[in-house]
Short mmCIF file of C-alpha atoms (C1' of nucleotides) in Angstrom, two decimals:
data_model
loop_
_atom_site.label_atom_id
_atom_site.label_comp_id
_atom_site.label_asym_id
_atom_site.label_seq_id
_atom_site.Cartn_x
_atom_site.Cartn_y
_atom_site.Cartn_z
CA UNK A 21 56.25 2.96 -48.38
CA UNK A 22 56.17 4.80 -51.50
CA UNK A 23 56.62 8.73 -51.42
CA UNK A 24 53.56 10.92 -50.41
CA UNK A 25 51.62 8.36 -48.80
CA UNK A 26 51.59 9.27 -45.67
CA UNK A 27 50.04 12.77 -45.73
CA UNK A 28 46.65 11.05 -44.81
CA UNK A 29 46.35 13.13 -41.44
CA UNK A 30 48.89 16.21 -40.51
CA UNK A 31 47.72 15.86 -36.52
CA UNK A 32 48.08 12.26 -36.71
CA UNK A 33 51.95 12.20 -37.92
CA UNK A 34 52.05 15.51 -35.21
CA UNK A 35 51.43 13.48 -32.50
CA UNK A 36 53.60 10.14 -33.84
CA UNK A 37 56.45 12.01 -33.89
CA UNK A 38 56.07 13.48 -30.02
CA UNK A 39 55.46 9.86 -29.40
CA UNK A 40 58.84 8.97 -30.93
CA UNK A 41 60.35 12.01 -28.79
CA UNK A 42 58.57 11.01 -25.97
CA UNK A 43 60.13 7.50 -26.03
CA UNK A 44 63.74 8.94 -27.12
CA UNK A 45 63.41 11.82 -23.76
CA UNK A 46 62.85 8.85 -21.88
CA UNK A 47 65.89 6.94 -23.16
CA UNK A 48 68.26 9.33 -24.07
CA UNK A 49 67.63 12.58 -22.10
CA UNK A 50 66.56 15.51 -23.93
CA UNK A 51 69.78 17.37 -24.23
CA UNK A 52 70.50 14.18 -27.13
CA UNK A 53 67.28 14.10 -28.38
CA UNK A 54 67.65 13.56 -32.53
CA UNK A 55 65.49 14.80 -35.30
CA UNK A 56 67.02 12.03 -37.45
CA UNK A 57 66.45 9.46 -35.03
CA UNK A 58 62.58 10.62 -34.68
CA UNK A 59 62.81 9.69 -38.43
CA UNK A 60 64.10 6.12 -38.44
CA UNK A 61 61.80 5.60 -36.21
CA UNK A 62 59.11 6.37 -37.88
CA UNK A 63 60.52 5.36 -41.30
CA UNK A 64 60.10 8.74 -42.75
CA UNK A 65 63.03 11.33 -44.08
CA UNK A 66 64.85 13.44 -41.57
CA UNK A 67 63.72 16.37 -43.28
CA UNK A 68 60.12 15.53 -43.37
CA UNK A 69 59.87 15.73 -39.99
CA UNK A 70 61.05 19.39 -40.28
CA UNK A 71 57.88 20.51 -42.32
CA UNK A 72 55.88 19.38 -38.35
CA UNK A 73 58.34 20.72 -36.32
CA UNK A 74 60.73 23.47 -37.78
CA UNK A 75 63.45 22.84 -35.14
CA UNK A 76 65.08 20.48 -33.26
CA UNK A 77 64.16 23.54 -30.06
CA UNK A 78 60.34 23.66 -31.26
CA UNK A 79 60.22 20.04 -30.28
CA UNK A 80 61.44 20.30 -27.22
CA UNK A 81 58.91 23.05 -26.70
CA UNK A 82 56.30 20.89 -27.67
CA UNK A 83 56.81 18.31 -25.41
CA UNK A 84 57.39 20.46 -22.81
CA UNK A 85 53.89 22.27 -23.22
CA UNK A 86 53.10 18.78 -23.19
CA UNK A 87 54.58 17.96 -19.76
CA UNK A 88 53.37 20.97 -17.74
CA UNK A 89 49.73 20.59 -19.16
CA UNK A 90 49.45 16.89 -18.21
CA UNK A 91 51.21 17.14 -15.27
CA UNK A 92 48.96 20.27 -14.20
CA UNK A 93 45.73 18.34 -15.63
CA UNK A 94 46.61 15.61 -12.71
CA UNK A 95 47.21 18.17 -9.89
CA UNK A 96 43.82 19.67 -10.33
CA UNK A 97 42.22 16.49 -11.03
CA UNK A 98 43.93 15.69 -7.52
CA UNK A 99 42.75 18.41 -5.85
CA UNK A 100 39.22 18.18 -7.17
CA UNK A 101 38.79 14.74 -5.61
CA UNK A 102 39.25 16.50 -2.42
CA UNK A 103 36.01 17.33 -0.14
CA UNK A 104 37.22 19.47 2.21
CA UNK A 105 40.35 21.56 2.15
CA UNK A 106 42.90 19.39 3.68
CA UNK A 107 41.99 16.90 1.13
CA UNK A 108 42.40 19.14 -2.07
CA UNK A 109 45.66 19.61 -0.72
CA UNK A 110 46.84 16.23 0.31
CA UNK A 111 44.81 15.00 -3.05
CA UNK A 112 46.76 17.80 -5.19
CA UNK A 113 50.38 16.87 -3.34
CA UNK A 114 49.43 13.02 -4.07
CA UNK A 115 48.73 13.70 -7.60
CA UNK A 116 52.14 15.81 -8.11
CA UNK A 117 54.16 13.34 -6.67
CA UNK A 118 52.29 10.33 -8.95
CA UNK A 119 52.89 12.04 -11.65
CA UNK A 120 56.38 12.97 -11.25
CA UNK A 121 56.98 9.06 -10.68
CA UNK A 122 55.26 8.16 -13.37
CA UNK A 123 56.81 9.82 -16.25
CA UNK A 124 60.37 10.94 -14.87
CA UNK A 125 61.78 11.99 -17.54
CA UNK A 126 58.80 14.53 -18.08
CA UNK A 127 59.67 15.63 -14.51
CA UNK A 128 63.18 15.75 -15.33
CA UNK A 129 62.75 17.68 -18.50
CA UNK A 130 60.08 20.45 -16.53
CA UNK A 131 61.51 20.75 -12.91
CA UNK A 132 64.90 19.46 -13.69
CA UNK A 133 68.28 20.95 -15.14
CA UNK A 134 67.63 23.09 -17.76
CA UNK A 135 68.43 21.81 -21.24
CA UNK A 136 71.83 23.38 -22.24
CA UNK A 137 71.39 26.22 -25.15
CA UNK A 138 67.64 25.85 -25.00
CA UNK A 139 65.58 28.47 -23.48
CA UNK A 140 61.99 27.77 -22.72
CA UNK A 141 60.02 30.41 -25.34
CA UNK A 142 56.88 32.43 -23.29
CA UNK A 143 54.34 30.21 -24.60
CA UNK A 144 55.64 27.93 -22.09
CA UNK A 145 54.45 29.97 -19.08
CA UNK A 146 50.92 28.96 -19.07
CA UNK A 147 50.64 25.29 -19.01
CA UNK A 148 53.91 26.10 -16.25
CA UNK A 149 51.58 27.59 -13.90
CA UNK A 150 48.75 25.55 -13.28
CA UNK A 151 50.53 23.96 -10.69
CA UNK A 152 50.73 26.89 -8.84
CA UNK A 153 47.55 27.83 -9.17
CA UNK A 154 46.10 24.42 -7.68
CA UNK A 155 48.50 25.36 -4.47
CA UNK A 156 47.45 29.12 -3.94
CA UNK A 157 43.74 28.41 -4.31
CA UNK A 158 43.64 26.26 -1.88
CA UNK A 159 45.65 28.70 0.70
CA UNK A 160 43.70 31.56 -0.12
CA UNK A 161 40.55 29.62 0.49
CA UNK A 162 42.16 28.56 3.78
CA UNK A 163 42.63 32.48 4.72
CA UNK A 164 39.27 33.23 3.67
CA UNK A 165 37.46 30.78 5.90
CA UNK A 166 39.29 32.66 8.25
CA UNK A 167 41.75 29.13 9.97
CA UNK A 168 44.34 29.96 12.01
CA UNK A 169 47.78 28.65 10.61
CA UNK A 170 49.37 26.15 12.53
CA UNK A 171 52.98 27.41 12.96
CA UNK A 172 53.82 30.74 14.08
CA UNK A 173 54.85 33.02 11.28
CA UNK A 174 57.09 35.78 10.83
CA UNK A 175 56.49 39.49 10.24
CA UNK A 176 57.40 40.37 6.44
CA UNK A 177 59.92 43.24 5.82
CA UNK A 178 58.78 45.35 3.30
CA UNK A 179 61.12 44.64 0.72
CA UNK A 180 59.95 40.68 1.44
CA UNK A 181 56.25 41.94 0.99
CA UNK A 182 57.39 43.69 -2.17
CA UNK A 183 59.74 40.67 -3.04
CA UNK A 184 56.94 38.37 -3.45
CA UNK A 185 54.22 40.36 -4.32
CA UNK A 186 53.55 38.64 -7.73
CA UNK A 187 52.74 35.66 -5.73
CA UNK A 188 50.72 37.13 -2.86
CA UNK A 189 48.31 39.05 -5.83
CA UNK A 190 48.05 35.53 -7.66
CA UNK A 191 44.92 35.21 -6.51
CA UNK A 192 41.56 37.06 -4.95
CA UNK A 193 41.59 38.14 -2.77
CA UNK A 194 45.33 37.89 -2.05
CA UNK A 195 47.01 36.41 0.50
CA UNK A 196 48.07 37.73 3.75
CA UNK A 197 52.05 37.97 4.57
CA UNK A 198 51.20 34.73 6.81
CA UNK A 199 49.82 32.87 4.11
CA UNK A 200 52.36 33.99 1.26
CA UNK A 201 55.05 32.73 3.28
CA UNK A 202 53.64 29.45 4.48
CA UNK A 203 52.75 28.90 0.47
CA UNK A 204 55.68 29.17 -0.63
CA UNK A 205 57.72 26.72 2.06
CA UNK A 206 54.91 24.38 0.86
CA UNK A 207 55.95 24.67 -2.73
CA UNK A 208 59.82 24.72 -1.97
CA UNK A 209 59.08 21.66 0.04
CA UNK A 210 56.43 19.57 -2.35
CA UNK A 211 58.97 19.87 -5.18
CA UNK A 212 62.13 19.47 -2.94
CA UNK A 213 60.49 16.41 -1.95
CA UNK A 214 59.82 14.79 -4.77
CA UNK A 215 63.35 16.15 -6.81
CA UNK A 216 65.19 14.79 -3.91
CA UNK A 217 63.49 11.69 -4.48
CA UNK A 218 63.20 10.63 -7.95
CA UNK A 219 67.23 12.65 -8.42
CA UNK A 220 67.96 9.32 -5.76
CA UNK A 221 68.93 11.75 -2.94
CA UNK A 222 67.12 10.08 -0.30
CA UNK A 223 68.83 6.49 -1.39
CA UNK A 224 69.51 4.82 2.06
CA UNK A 225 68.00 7.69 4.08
CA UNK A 226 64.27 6.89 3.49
CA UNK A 227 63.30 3.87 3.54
CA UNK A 228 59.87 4.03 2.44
CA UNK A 229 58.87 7.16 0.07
CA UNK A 230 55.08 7.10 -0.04
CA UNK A 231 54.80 6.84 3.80
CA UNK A 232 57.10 9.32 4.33
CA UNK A 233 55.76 12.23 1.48
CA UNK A 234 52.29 11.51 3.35
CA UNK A 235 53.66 12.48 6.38
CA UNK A 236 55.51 15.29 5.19
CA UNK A 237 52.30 16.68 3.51
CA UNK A 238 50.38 15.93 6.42
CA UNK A 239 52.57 18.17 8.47
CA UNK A 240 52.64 21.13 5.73
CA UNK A 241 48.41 20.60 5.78
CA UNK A 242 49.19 20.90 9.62
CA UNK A 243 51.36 24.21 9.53
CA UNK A 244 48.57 25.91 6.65
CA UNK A 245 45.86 24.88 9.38
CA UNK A 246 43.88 22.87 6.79
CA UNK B 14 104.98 21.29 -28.44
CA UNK B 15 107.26 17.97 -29.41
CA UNK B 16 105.92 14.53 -27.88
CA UNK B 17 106.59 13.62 -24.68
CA UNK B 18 107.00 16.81 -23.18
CA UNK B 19 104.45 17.12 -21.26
CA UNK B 20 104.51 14.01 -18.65
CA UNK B 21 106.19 16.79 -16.03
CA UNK B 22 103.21 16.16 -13.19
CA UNK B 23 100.88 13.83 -13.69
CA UNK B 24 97.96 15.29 -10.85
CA UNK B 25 98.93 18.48 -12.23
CA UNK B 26 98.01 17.45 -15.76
CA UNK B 27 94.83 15.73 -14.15
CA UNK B 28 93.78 19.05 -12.83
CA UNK B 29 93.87 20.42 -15.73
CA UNK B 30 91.79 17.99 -17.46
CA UNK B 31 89.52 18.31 -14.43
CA UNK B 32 89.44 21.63 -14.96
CA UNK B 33 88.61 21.84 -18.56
CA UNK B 34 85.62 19.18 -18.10
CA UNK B 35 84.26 22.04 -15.84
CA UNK B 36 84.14 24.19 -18.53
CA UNK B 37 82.39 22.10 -20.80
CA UNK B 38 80.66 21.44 -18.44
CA UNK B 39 79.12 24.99 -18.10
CA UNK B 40 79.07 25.44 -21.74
CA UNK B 41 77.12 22.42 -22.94
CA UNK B 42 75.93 20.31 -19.89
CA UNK B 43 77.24 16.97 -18.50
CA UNK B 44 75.39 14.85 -21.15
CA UNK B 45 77.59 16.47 -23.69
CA UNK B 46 80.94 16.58 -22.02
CA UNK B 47 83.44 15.32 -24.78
CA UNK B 48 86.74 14.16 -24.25
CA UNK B 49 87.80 15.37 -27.50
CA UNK B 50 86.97 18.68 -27.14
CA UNK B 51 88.81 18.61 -23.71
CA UNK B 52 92.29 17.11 -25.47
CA UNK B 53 91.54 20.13 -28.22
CA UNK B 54 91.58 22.75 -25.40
CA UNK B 55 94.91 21.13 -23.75
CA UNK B 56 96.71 20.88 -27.33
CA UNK B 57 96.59 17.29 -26.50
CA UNK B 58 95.53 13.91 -28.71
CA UNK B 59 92.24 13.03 -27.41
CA UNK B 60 94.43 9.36 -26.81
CA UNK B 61 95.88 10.45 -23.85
CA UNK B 62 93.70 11.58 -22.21
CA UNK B 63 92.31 8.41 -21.74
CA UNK B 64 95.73 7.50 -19.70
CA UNK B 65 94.51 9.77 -16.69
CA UNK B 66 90.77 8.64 -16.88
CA UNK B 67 89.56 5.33 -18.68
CA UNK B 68 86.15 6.67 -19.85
CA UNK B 69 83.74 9.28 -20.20
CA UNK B 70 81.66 8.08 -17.29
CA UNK B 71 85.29 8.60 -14.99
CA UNK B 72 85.34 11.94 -15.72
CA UNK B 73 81.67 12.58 -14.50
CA UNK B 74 82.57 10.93 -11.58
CA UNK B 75 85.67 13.16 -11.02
CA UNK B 76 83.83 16.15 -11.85
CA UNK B 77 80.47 14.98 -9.79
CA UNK B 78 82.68 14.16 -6.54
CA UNK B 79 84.79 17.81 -6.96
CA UNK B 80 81.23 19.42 -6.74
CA UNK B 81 80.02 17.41 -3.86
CA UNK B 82 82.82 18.12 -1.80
CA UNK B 83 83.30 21.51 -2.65
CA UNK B 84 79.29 22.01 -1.69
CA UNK B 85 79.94 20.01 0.85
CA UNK B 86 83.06 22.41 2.06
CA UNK B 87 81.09 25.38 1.76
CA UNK B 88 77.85 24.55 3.64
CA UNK B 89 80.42 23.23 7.12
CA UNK B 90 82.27 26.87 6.52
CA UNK B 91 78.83 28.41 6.56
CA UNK B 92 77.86 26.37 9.98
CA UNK B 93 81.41 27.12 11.31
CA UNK B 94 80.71 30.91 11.00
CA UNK B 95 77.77 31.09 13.47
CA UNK B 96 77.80 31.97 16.93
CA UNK B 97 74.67 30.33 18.05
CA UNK B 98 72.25 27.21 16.49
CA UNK B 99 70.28 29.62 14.90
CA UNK B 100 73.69 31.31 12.91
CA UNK B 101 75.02 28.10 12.19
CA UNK B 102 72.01 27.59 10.24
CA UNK B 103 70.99 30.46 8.86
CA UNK B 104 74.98 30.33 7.77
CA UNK B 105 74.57 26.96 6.28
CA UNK B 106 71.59 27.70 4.32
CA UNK B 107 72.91 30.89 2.49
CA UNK B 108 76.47 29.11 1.85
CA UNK B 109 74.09 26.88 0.31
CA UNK B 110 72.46 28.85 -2.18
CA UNK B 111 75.63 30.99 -2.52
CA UNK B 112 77.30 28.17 -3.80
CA UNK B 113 74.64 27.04 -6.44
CA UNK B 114 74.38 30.66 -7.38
CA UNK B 115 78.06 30.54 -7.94
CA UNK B 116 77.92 27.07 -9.62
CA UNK B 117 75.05 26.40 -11.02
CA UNK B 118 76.55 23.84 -13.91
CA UNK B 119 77.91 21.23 -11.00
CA UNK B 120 74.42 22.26 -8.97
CA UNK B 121 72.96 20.87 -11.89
CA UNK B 122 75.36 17.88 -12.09
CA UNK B 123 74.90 16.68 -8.26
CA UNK B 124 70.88 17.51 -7.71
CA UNK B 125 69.36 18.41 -11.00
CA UNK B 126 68.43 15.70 -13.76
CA UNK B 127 70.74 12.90 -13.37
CA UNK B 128 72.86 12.36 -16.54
CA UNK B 129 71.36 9.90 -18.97
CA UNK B 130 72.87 6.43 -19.14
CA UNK B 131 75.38 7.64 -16.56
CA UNK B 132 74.65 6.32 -12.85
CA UNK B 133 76.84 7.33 -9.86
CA UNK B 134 79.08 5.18 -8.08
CA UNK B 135 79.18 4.64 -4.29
CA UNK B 136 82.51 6.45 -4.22
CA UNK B 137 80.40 8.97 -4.49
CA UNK B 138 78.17 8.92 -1.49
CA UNK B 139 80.89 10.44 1.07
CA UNK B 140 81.52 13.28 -0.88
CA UNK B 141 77.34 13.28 -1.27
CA UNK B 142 76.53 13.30 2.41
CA UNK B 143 78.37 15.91 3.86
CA UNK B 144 75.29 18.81 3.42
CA UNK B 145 72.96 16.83 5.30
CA UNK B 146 75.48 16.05 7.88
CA UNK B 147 76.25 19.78 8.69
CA UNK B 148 72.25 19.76 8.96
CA UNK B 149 71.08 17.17 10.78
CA UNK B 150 73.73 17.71 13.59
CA UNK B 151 72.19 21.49 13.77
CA UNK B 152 68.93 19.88 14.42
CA UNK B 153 70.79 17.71 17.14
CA UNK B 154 72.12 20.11 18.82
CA UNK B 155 69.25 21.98 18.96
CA UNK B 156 67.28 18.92 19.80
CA UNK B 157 70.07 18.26 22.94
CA UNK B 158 69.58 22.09 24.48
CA UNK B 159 66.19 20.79 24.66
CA UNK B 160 64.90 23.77 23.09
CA UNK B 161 60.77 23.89 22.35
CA UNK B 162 59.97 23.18 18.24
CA UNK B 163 58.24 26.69 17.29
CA UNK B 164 55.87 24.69 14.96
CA UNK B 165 53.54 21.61 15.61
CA UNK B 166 54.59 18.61 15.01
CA UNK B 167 52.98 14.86 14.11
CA UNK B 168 52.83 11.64 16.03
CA UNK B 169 55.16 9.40 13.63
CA UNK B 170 53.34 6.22 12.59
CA UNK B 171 55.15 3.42 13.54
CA UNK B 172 55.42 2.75 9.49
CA UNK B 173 57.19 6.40 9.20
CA UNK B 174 59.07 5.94 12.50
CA UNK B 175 60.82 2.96 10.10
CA UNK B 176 60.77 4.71 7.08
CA UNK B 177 63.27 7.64 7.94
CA UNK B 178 64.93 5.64 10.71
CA UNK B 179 68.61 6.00 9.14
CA UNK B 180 67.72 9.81 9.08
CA UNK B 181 67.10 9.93 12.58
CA UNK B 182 69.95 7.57 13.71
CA UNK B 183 72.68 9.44 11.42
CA UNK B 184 73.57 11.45 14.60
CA UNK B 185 74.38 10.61 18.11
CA UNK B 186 71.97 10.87 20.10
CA UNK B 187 69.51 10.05 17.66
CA UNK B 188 66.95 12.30 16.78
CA UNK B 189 63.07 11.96 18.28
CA UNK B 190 60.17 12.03 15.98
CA UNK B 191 59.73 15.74 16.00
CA UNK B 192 63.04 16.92 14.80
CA UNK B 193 63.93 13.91 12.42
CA UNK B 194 60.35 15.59 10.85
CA UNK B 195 61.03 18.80 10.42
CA UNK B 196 64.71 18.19 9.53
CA UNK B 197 63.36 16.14 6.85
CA UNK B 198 61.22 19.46 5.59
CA UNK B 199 64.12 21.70 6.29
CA UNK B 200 66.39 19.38 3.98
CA UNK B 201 63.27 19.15 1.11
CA UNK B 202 62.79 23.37 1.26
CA UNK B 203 66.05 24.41 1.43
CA UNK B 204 66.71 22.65 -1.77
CA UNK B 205 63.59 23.02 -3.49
CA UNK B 206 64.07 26.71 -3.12
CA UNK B 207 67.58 26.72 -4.30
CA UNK B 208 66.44 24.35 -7.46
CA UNK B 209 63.08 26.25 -8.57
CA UNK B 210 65.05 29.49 -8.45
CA UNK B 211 68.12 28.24 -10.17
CA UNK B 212 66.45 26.64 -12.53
CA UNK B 213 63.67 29.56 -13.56
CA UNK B 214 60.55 28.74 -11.88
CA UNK B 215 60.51 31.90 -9.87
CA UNK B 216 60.93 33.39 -12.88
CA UNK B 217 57.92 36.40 -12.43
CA UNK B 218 56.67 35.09 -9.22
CA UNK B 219 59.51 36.34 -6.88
CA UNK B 220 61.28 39.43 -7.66
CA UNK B 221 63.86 39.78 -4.90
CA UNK B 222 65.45 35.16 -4.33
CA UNK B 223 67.94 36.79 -1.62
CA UNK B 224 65.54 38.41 0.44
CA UNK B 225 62.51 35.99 0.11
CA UNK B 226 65.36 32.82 0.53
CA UNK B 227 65.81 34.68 3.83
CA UNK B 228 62.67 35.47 5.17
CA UNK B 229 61.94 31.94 3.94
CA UNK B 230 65.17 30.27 6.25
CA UNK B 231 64.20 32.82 9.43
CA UNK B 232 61.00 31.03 9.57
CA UNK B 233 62.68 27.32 8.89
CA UNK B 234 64.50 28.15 12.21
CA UNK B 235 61.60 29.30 13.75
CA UNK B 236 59.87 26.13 13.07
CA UNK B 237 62.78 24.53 14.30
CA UNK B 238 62.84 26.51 17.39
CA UNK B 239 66.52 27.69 16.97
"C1'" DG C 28 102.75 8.38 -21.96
"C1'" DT C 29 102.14 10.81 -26.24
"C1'" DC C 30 101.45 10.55 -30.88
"C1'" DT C 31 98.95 9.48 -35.69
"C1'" DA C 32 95.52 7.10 -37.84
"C1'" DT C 33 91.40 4.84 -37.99
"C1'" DA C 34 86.82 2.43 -37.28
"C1'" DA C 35 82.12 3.13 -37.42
"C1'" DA C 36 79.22 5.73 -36.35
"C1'" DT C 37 76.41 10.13 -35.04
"C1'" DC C 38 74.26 14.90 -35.75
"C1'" DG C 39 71.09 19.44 -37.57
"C1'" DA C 40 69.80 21.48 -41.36
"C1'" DT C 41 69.22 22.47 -46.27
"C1'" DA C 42 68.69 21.96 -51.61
"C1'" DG C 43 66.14 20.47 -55.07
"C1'" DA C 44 63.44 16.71 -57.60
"C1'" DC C 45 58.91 15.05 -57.82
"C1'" DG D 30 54.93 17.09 -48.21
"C1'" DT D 31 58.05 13.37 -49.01
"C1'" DC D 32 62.06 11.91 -50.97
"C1'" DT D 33 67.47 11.53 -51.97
"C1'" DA D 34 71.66 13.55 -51.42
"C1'" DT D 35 74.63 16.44 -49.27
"C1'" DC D 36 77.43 19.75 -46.24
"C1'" DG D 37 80.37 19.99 -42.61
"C1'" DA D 38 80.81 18.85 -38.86
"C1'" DT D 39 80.65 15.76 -34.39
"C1'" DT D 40 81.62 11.52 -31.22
"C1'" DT D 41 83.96 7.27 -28.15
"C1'" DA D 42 87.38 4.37 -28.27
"C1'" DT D 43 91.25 1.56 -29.98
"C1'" DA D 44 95.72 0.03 -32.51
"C1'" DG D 45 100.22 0.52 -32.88
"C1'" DA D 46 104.59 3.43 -33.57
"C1'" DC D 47 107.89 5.75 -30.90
#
DNA sequence: GTCTATAAATCGATAGAC
DNA sequence: GTCTATCGATTTATAGAC
């Protein structure tokens, strides 16, 4: 290819080359994931690629934006398929556990081990949070219609009510101490599940994944009284 | 130091080697643990240390077996400290997260990301078991005193009742539908809280991990009826 | 069992021509 | 905005002397 014939389309070579990183997280890991390689790939110079992406970290960012916005695109597509409460969160828990199944290494790269000597930059946070969003909505529509939980809950101490106060004044109105505290055991537990899973923890202990996330989910719809 | 000095105590050179991966190890994450820079630290050629471990991928093993048992050491000291069930877990859970806190490179190594192109041996799995062990026999015990669940539970399908059958035979007697399910969401929080907060997804939405991991365990045990 | 030397690669990032 | 060339490193693993 002679030189300067690529330029055609900036966003086009933008995306090619988070293709190429896409391929070489999933290969790789991120913590090796090569500029130059990105390159060969794509039969361009090494430092071409630097007038997209000025780092080797603002890739990583990108694809992590990436990540978190797809994967939080499918959660709420999840829940939105539900009709009544119980199945916006079943549909929501389905959808995070497809997801994380289907691209691993985006899981991995989000909800696994940090990368070493990267820290995620602020504009991150966003596309990090519609996850949680999906979850609270759904309890704090279950507290305003006013359902009894299913599992007995415990009184908050003060400095617990204070503790997680960012969380209970998520949403609005915000949730009651019950409600904060059975929301978060869901989210420890959703992403415990699925981490344990895909990480191969459960190798030899469960037999059969699917059938045994839809219980678990069924018994955390259970405990939030959807 | 002239050649041949140094083959005083072989397990004692081993530990050191051991101990130097650990290092790296914090400092720039499994994927890039080098046995180079490990033979620089011990004024060694990088040669010899391939006489005490054959490869790269022997040393993660080493290193991913250490942290499993020393998890694995602390979470049965945590148990042994409690009076009653409900100490014993409570105990367990906080050695837990103490020892993530404390380590949270070889937390990362044994139930974060698993290491690219590196897959774990079955020599492994003893060292691997030990946390739920201490666990599961809580939930036997508790299950043997006969004492009420403090949360409802599901009928198991007879598709789930397969699924997480080595879970519920793994102690003696074997556990009935109830507990095998909530051990199974005790196992997926308790790690799911220690992994978002390690790795920086409470980050703004919990201000206080020791007292919400608490409040968060009292209620596990209350669901458990302990 | 430790050493030197080596093979055959890899990397991020930059300078400067065009 | 793409290229070539380069800097100054890095790596796993092996061969063979001692």
């Amino acid at each position: 290819m002679p030189p300067g014939t690529r330029a055609a389309n900036r966003s086009e070579l933008t995306q090619a080359i988070l293709a190429s990183a896409s391929v070489q997280l999933a290969e790789i890991g991120p913590a090796a994931l090569s500029v130059r390689q990105i390159a060969r790939d794509l039969e361009m110079a090494s430092s071409a690629v630097y007038r997209y992406f000025p780092s080797r970290d603002a890739l990583l960012t990108a694809l992590l934006i990436q990540a978190f916005d797809d994967l939080g695109r499918a959660v709420e597509e999840g829940a939105a398929t539900g009709a009544d409460l119980r199945d916006r969160f079943t549909g929501a828990a389905h959808a995070l556990r497809g997801w994380a199944l289907a691209h691993p290494h985006e899981y991995a790269l989000t909800y696994g081990s940090p990368v070493p000597g990267y820290a995620a930059p602020t504009e991150t946070v966003a596309s990090a949070t519609r996850v949680a969003a999906v979850l609270l909505a759904i309890v704090r529509d279950a507290q305003v219609e006013g359902r009894p939980l299913g599992a007995g809950t415990r009184q908050f101490s003060a400095a617990e009510r204070t503790a997680v106060a960012p969380i209970s004044d998520f949403v609005e109105p915000a949730l009651d101490d019950a409600h904060t505290a059975r929301a978060m055991v869901v989210w420890a537990t959703l992403f415990g599940h699925v981490s344990l899973e895909l990480f191969g923890h459960m190798n030899n202990a469960v037999l059969d994944y699917k059938e045994h996330f839809t219980t678990v989910i069924e018994q955390l719809a259970d405990d939030l009284g959807l």
